Amino acid sequence: MLHGLTLGSMYAMVAAGLALMLGVARLINFAHGEFFMLGAYAFWLGYSELGLPYPVAALLAPAVMVLFGIAYQRTVIRAILPRSWHVQLIATLATSIVLTNLAIIVLGTQPKEVPTALSSRILDVGGFRMAWQRLLVLLAALVIFWGLHRFVARTRTGRAMRAMSQNREACAVVGVDVQRVTMVTFALSAALAALAAALVSPLFNIFPDMGTVLTLKAFAAVVAGGFGYVNGAIAASFLIGLTEALAGSYVSYAYKDAIAFLMMIAVLLWRPQGLFGRRTGI
Amino acid sequence: MAADGDGALLELSEVVAGYEEVEVLRGVSLAVRAGEIVCIIGANGAGKSTLLRTVFGMVQPREGAIRFAGEDIARRSSLEVLRRGIGYVPQGRCNFPAMSVEENLEMGAYLRRDARVRGDIETLLARFPMLATKRRDPAGTLSGGQQQILEMAIALLLHPRLLMVDEPSLGLDPRMVEIVFDTLLAINREGTTILMVEQNAKKALSVSHRGFVLELGRNRFEGSGRELLDNPDVRQHYLGG
């Protein structure tokens, strides 16, 4: 159960970014899992190679990925946004493949382990045992989602993001700088993926193609959550994480991914409009 | 047919514009003087909406000049056009349906950072009671007419010198059409110049100081609202005889 919640937190942080990009820019970024992968390597570099304290390395990763997200938006995304969805699909998939292979060339295929003090210390509450790092993942995820909600609901840029997700033409009419808001959305999404990576990397290995399956699971969560509705994507992510963990424990670890995707197919057959019905905006 | 540009707030001369290979405007000229209500009428495909989109920077003109208050604004972005004092209410729904009426008005003041925004919103809500009673409701739940009024109110928050409105009566019941046109007249009386595109040509000409008739992307007729209403050709082809 706790493993499922940890997985769900990771999926939710990645899926929230994917939903933001879909909602605001009307684009599915199939390279989003690679944002997570690069964030994990940035964390590894800071923590293991540079010897930075965990909190510093954990904040370095999103800082680096904010810059990467901005660069990605200004190069790839700006060029493909006015094009058809076919072009967007191929371009983001191509970016995913290029980034994975660059990581293989530069960093090798050997998985990296980044154990931290919290990942090896066990919390024992009445026989209920878990790594402190898992507790940190859950608490940090809650804080991050609260912060994201406040940002989108209360700030001027967050309001512009909501506006863009509801009516792009109306944004031009009121003077929203659509390019700037798209850039902030990509930077924020990249930071969320990197934060997720910095939080869960002490629990899992880091390897170049770790982002591929993650993109698919986050995409499944975004679809089940209502095609760009961020809270829906977060809720669906926890459903996937819990299903996967329970399937791994009680059915078969080998089939956990398949069972998670079967669950998503069932959700879509039952509610094609997504778990939370048809929604307008993020 | 050349438009008289003397003292014009907005002046288009020989504007050519379109989408990819399709040329929609083929040399349109018109002038709107400060304080006027000017309407553009014409059949579907005449280029009426494209003309407004071109002025607002959403379509880039291929040839010709567009001047606003003496400044060349052709090929400026929508944001730059908006900052210069041109408001635009496009055809169809142009609000944020999941945001409340109040949030929509706040979005109307997105470019403003002064302290008078809240007061201006309250003034608009007091002026449009149908919006005030629904200030907390999502805009998407309002009737078509209420949304049209909301969209004009959104545009007014930047205090435009020129307000361009595309098909304000589209899809509205007759009672609501009257309210929308009365609102436009009131906005004009307060000093805002209005350029509107309208299918309901009789109604539009009856409230306009001047009108232009477009046909296949070119000027066909122009004159005062009364002149065009009395013109036999205009009556036969554009006013249903």
XYZ file of C-alpha atoms in Angstrom:
523
model
C 0.000 0.000 0.000
C 2.736 2.414 1.004
C 4.789 1.356 -2.005
C 1.739 2.116 -4.141
C 1.389 5.568 -2.632
C 5.085 6.259 -3.292
C 4.707 5.121 -6.888
C 1.508 7.144 -7.164
C 3.292 10.267 -5.886
C 6.004 9.840 -8.511
C 3.511 9.225 -11.325
C 1.382 12.128 -10.122
C 4.226 14.660 -10.214
C 5.143 13.567 -13.733
C 1.505 13.323 -14.896
C 0.651 16.746 -13.440
C 3.339 18.291 -15.665
C 2.131 16.348 -18.687
C -1.461 17.461 -17.993
C -0.356 21.089 -17.635
C 1.393 20.963 -21.009
C -1.600 19.281 -22.643
C -4.074 21.677 -21.062
C -2.167 24.892 -21.698
C -0.291 24.186 -24.938
C -2.600 21.490 -26.389
C 0.410 19.262 -26.910
C 1.349 15.813 -25.618
C 5.022 15.853 -24.759
C 6.195 12.283 -25.324
C 9.655 13.316 -24.119
C 8.303 14.106 -20.648
C 9.651 10.873 -19.129
C 13.092 11.997 -20.277
C 12.634 15.208 -18.241
C 12.366 12.846 -15.266
C 15.418 10.856 -16.415
C 17.544 13.981 -16.891
C 16.354 15.313 -13.524
C 17.424 12.038 -11.904
C 20.891 12.286 -13.463
C 21.167 15.949 -12.421
C 20.358 14.846 -8.870
C 22.907 11.984 -9.094
C 25.543 14.420 -10.355
C 24.911 16.850 -7.518
C 24.591 14.301 -4.726
C 26.999 11.486 -5.680
C 29.562 13.205 -7.868
C 29.719 16.723 -6.423
C 29.002 15.615 -2.857
C 26.287 18.205 -2.255
C 23.953 17.746 0.728
C 20.677 15.985 -0.184
C 18.412 19.063 0.028
C 20.792 21.085 -2.146
C 21.126 18.322 -4.756
C 17.347 17.793 -4.667
C 16.815 21.471 -5.508
C 19.639 21.561 -8.048
C 17.812 18.991 -10.216
C 14.628 21.111 -10.738
C 16.757 24.245 -11.192
C 18.682 22.568 -14.017
C 15.485 21.180 -15.538
C 13.757 24.574 -15.470
C 16.518 25.802 -17.786
C 16.162 22.654 -19.896
C 12.372 23.088 -20.067
C 12.774 26.693 -21.243
C 15.342 25.678 -23.868
C 13.083 22.830 -25.061
C 10.092 25.177 -25.351
C 12.060 27.835 -27.227
C 13.501 25.379 -29.734
C 11.420 22.252 -30.320
C 8.017 23.294 -28.983
C 7.889 26.774 -30.518
C 8.636 25.227 -33.901
C 6.011 22.479 -33.704
C 3.132 24.142 -31.832
C 1.534 25.631 -34.972
C 1.933 22.304 -36.821
C -0.392 19.286 -36.923
C -0.545 16.715 -34.119
C 1.337 14.244 -36.356
C 4.347 16.576 -36.441
C 4.106 17.159 -32.688
C 3.966 13.406 -32.007
C 6.989 12.630 -34.181
C 9.026 15.583 -32.885
C 8.446 14.841 -29.184
C 9.028 11.099 -29.709
C 12.215 11.897 -31.604
C 13.337 14.137 -28.723
C 12.657 11.278 -26.322
C 14.784 8.857 -28.372
C 17.599 11.372 -28.850
C 17.755 12.221 -25.132
C 17.733 8.542 -24.102
C 20.524 7.701 -26.518
C 22.555 10.747 -25.547
C 22.266 9.614 -21.927
C 23.496 6.139 -22.950
C 26.466 7.624 -24.820
C 27.439 10.104 -22.112
C 26.528 8.229 -18.917
C 26.539 4.575 -19.971
C 23.939 1.881 -19.441
C 25.060 0.842 -15.978
C 22.305 1.845 -13.509
C 23.280 4.410 -10.900
C 22.353 3.933 -7.268
C 21.936 6.989 -5.049
C 21.192 5.769 -1.540
C 20.711 8.528 1.010
C 20.593 8.522 4.784
C 16.802 8.567 4.656
C 16.494 5.729 2.145
C 18.439 3.298 4.345
C 16.875 4.291 7.680
C 13.746 2.375 8.547
C 10.815 3.811 10.455
C 9.104 1.197 12.605
C 5.642 2.098 13.942
C 4.010 -0.821 15.718
C 5.553 -3.343 13.367
C 4.708 -1.258 10.323
C 8.081 -0.660 8.638
C 9.037 1.731 5.891
C 12.036 3.724 4.713
C 12.019 7.341 5.887
C 12.565 8.327 2.264
C 9.088 6.984 1.381
C 7.568 9.178 4.054
C 9.520 12.116 2.629
C 8.203 11.356 -0.888
C 4.606 11.358 0.350
C 4.932 14.516 2.437
C 6.883 16.372 -0.251
C 4.310 15.359 -2.889
C 1.516 16.770 -0.723
C 3.384 20.062 -0.278
C 4.205 20.222 -4.014
C 0.577 19.622 -5.059
C -0.626 22.235 -2.571
C 1.931 24.696 -3.936
C 0.967 23.892 -7.518
C -2.702 24.415 -6.713
C -1.964 27.782 -5.084
C 0.209 28.847 -7.998
C -2.408 28.010 -10.622
C -5.310 29.450 -8.625
C -3.774 32.592 -7.137
C -0.922 33.954 -9.242
C -1.230 36.093 -12.367
C 0.739 33.562 -14.437
C -1.254 30.659 -13.008
C -4.483 32.427 -13.945
C -3.124 32.974 -17.453
C -2.348 29.245 -17.643
C -5.941 28.437 -16.677
C -7.166 30.974 -19.204
C -5.079 29.463 -22.000
C -6.423 26.020 -21.198
C -9.985 27.339 -21.583
C -9.877 29.657 -24.574
C -6.711 30.480 -26.472
C -8.264 33.144 -28.714
C -9.728 34.957 -25.723
C -6.209 35.075 -24.286
C -5.010 37.058 -27.298
C -7.972 39.405 -26.868
C -7.073 40.227 -23.245
C -3.333 40.456 -23.886
C -1.940 37.231 -22.433
C 1.548 36.622 -23.818
C 0.868 33.092 -25.009
C 4.552 32.291 -25.736
C 5.672 33.371 -22.276
C 2.927 31.416 -20.506
C 3.762 28.323 -22.586
C 7.406 28.713 -21.597
C 6.527 28.966 -17.892
C 4.332 25.867 -18.259
C 7.190 23.843 -19.715
C 9.627 25.115 -17.085
C 7.172 24.234 -14.298
C 6.448 20.795 -15.772
C 10.166 20.062 -16.084
C 10.719 21.160 -12.488
C 7.921 18.864 -11.264
C 9.444 15.890 -13.104
C 12.893 16.679 -11.687
C 11.539 17.064 -8.144
C 9.873 13.665 -8.496
C 13.188 12.223 -9.706
C 15.160 13.741 -6.821
C 12.637 12.368 -4.332
C 12.400 8.777 -5.614
C 15.931 8.259 -6.984
C 17.228 7.185 -3.550
C 14.658 4.342 -3.688
C 15.104 3.199 -7.302
C 17.957 2.884 -9.794
C 18.686 5.570 -12.372
C 19.168 4.419 -15.969
C 18.878 6.065 -19.418
C 15.568 4.568 -20.596
C 13.758 4.901 -17.265
C 11.580 7.645 -18.778
C 9.959 5.621 -21.558
C 7.498 3.564 -19.513
C 6.999 6.493 -17.157
C 5.760 8.665 -20.037
C 3.225 5.985 -20.981
C 1.958 5.623 -17.427
C 1.734 9.386 -16.961
C -0.075 9.630 -20.300
C -2.522 6.926 -19.183
C -3.142 8.923 -16.002
C -3.678 12.132 -18.000
C -6.182 10.413 -20.294
C -8.054 8.754 -17.429
C -7.945 11.970 -15.437
C -9.751 13.958 -18.110
C -7.317 14.987 -20.868
C -5.504 17.885 -19.262
C -7.378 18.221 -15.956
C -4.466 18.331 -13.504
C -6.275 17.150 -10.364
C -7.776 14.295 -12.381
C -4.336 13.245 -13.610
C -3.014 13.308 -10.026
C -5.887 11.148 -8.756
C -5.517 8.682 -11.652
C -1.764 8.472 -10.964
C -2.397 7.313 -7.418
C -4.888 4.764 -8.755
C -2.216 3.422 -11.110
C 0.431 3.379 -8.378
C -1.810 1.518 -5.944
C -3.045 -0.955 -8.588
C 0.512 -1.629 -9.665
C 1.741 -2.188 -6.115
C -1.185 -4.444 -5.214
C -0.845 -6.383 -8.491
C 2.884 -6.794 -7.833
C 2.198 -8.128 -4.338
C -0.827 -10.320 -4.890
C -0.837 -11.336 -8.581
C 2.545 -11.195 -10.252
C 5.374 -8.687 -10.190
C 6.064 -9.474 -13.861
C 2.556 -8.401 -14.876
C 2.254 -5.294 -12.685
C 2.616 -2.871 -15.608
C 0.137 -4.800 -17.749
C -2.372 -4.878 -14.895
C -2.018 -1.141 -14.342
C -2.702 -0.471 -18.034
C -5.616 -2.956 -18.056
C -7.091 -0.996 -15.171
C -6.787 2.212 -17.195
C -8.472 0.561 -20.192
C -11.301 -0.529 -17.887
C -11.653 3.031 -16.569
C -11.862 4.405 -20.102
C -14.458 1.794 -21.125
C -16.503 2.672 -18.069
C -16.009 6.455 -18.289
C -14.637 7.461 -21.716
C -14.747 11.118 -20.695
C -12.298 10.395 -17.860
C -12.766 9.623 -14.185
C -14.064 13.092 -13.345
C -16.289 13.743 -16.340
C -15.879 16.329 -19.052
C -13.965 19.316 -17.731
C -12.945 22.603 -19.271
C -9.402 23.713 -18.568
C -6.648 22.540 -16.250
C -13.659 53.053 -53.772
C -11.349 55.044 -51.559
C -12.330 55.906 -48.043
C -12.081 59.396 -46.687
C -9.218 59.208 -44.205
C -9.266 62.825 -43.011
C -9.096 62.886 -39.223
C -9.578 59.139 -39.088
C -8.874 57.226 -35.876
C -8.490 54.038 -37.896
C -7.622 54.025 -41.541
C -7.114 51.068 -43.875
C -5.904 51.648 -47.380
C -5.776 48.996 -50.073
C -5.344 46.176 -47.549
C -4.740 42.714 -48.979
C -4.824 39.801 -46.526
C -5.808 36.160 -46.272
C -4.957 32.690 -45.071
C -2.202 30.676 -46.789
C -3.147 30.515 -50.494
C -6.578 32.079 -50.016
C -6.755 35.836 -50.511
C -9.753 37.149 -48.567
C -9.245 40.926 -48.534
C -8.354 42.214 -52.006
C -7.644 45.867 -51.488
C -10.049 47.100 -48.816
C -10.001 50.751 -47.802
C -12.000 52.319 -45.024
C -11.774 54.985 -42.381
C -13.330 55.226 -38.938
C -13.454 58.644 -37.307
C -13.207 59.140 -33.572
C -16.600 58.919 -31.879
C -18.338 57.052 -34.690
C -20.165 53.770 -34.869
C -19.196 52.185 -38.176
C -20.572 48.881 -39.378
C -19.334 46.536 -42.048
C -21.895 44.387 -43.769
C -21.674 41.882 -46.569
C -22.428 38.307 -47.509
C -20.682 35.307 -45.928
C -17.114 35.133 -47.190
C -16.941 38.843 -48.037
C -14.013 39.234 -45.627
C -15.726 41.101 -42.783
C -14.278 39.064 -39.928
C -10.893 38.788 -41.649
C -10.805 42.580 -41.792
C -11.195 42.843 -38.003
C -8.665 40.049 -37.437
C -6.208 41.852 -39.708
C -6.576 45.124 -37.816
C -6.098 43.225 -34.532
C -2.855 41.597 -35.728
C -4.233 38.062 -35.903
C -3.857 38.023 -39.677
C -0.847 39.727 -41.238
C -1.661 41.979 -44.206
C 0.237 41.196 -47.413
C -0.166 44.658 -48.864
C -1.617 47.995 -47.860
C -1.478 50.184 -44.789
C -3.327 50.192 -41.477
C -2.996 53.332 -39.368
C -4.427 53.897 -35.902
C -4.278 57.391 -34.419
C -1.725 58.253 -37.068
C 0.564 55.309 -36.307
C 1.232 52.416 -38.661
C -0.039 49.250 -36.931
C 0.042 46.873 -39.900
C 2.039 43.753 -38.998
C 1.954 44.576 -35.283
C 1.117 41.721 -32.900
C -2.290 41.540 -31.210
C -0.646 42.461 -27.920
C 0.841 45.619 -29.434
C -2.463 46.544 -31.084
C -4.285 45.996 -27.789
C -1.780 48.187 -25.926
C -2.385 50.982 -28.451
C -6.070 51.130 -27.546
C -7.961 48.760 -29.812
C -10.294 46.279 -28.116
C -11.717 43.286 -29.939
C -14.685 41.033 -29.267
C -14.430 38.201 -31.812
C -17.295 36.189 -33.232
C -18.394 33.207 -31.172
C -17.677 32.732 -27.524
C -14.636 34.602 -26.335
C -14.571 34.165 -22.587
C -13.142 31.694 -20.095
C -16.038 29.304 -19.487
C -14.753 27.608 -16.331
C -13.879 30.903 -14.642
C -16.451 32.946 -12.778
C -17.845 36.156 -14.267
C -15.672 38.115 -11.834
C -12.532 36.178 -12.801
C -13.333 36.813 -16.463
C -13.452 40.534 -15.749
C -10.150 40.257 -13.894
C -8.711 38.606 -17.011
C -9.991 41.599 -18.995
C -7.664 43.733 -16.883
C -4.769 41.287 -17.312
C -2.494 43.979 -18.783
C -3.277 46.469 -16.052
C -1.373 46.698 -12.790
C -2.949 49.879 -11.405
C -5.003 50.119 -8.249
C -8.211 51.130 -10.031
C -8.922 47.681 -11.516
C -11.180 46.543 -8.673
C -13.186 49.764 -8.853
C -13.582 49.460 -12.628
C -14.833 45.878 -12.253
C -17.388 46.966 -9.653
C -18.490 49.825 -11.926
C -19.030 47.402 -14.799
C -20.931 44.976 -12.569
C -23.139 47.845 -11.398
C -23.714 48.868 -15.005
C -24.630 45.338 -16.097
C -26.873 43.911 -13.336
C -27.317 40.687 -15.313
C -23.595 40.058 -14.739
C -23.630 41.264 -11.122
C -26.230 38.675 -10.121
C -24.026 35.944 -11.614
C -20.628 37.251 -10.568
C -19.654 33.967 -8.890
C -21.088 31.709 -11.624
C -18.869 30.133 -14.317
C -19.142 32.177 -17.511
C -19.981 29.016 -19.452
C -23.287 28.741 -17.582
C -24.517 32.174 -18.737
C -26.962 32.578 -21.641
C -25.580 33.559 -25.051
C -26.670 37.170 -24.597
C -25.202 37.414 -21.116
C -21.912 36.020 -22.438
C -21.934 38.620 -25.227
C -22.383 41.405 -22.669
C -19.648 39.850 -20.519
C -17.269 39.802 -23.485
C -17.906 43.471 -24.212
C -17.355 44.254 -20.524
C -14.066 42.305 -20.635
C -12.942 44.413 -23.608
C -13.928 47.660 -21.839
C -11.597 47.036 -18.904
C -8.628 48.260 -20.944
C -10.549 51.462 -21.808
C -10.089 51.034 -25.574
C -10.370 54.062 -27.875
C -11.729 51.771 -30.578
C -13.843 48.695 -29.864
C -14.223 46.170 -32.681
C -17.147 43.781 -32.312
C -17.724 40.824 -34.625
C -21.333 39.662 -35.028
C -22.608 40.849 -31.639
C -26.154 39.636 -32.275
C -25.261 36.186 -33.606
C -27.536 33.517 -32.145
C -29.349 35.856 -29.742
C -33.096 36.180 -29.253
C -34.655 39.515 -30.366
C -34.924 40.876 -26.820
C -31.254 40.184 -26.198
C -30.304 41.698 -29.570
C -31.918 44.962 -28.442
C -30.006 44.883 -25.166
C -26.693 44.224 -26.967
C -27.233 47.086 -29.440
C -28.381 49.424 -26.652
C -25.173 48.533 -24.819
C -23.075 49.319 -27.888
C -24.826 52.675 -28.242
C -24.199 53.463 -24.582
C -20.522 52.517 -24.898
C -20.261 54.817 -27.923
C -21.971 57.697 -26.114
C -19.308 57.419 -23.424
C -16.649 58.146 -26.044
C -15.564 54.775 -27.396
C -15.468 54.507 -31.180
C -17.062 51.312 -32.470
C -16.347 49.261 -35.564
C -18.697 46.324 -35.896
C -19.283 43.504 -38.311
C -22.883 42.363 -38.377
C -25.122 40.011 -40.355
C -28.220 41.767 -39.058
C -27.561 44.580 -41.553
C -30.777 46.541 -41.022
C -30.293 46.723 -37.300
C -26.589 47.517 -37.610
C -27.092 50.307 -40.152
C -29.910 51.802 -38.100
C -27.566 52.416 -35.154
C -24.431 53.272 -37.166
C -23.160 56.663 -38.255
C -21.646 55.108 -41.339
C -21.417 51.748 -43.011
C -19.305 49.880 -45.518
C -20.484 47.026 -47.709
C -17.855 44.450 -48.611
C -18.193 42.060 -51.510
C -15.631 39.326 -52.157
C -12.936 41.176 -50.269
C -13.467 44.581 -51.918
C -15.364 47.764 -51.041
C -18.759 47.770 -52.769
C -20.716 50.624 -51.133
C -20.162 53.110 -48.369
C -22.181 55.895 -46.848
C -24.104 56.956 -43.792
C -26.319 54.367 -42.179
C -29.415 56.107 -43.576
C -27.951 56.377 -47.105
C -27.172 52.680 -47.206
C -30.588 51.745 -45.807
C -32.168 53.823 -48.605
C -29.838 52.612 -51.374
C -31.907 50.335 -53.701
C -28.917 48.097 -54.555
C -27.989 47.659 -50.915
C -31.640 47.031 -50.049
C -32.009 44.407 -52.777
C -28.775 42.510 -52.178
C -28.055 42.932 -48.487
C -31.256 43.912 -46.702
C -33.649 41.374 -48.171
C -35.341 43.740 -50.646
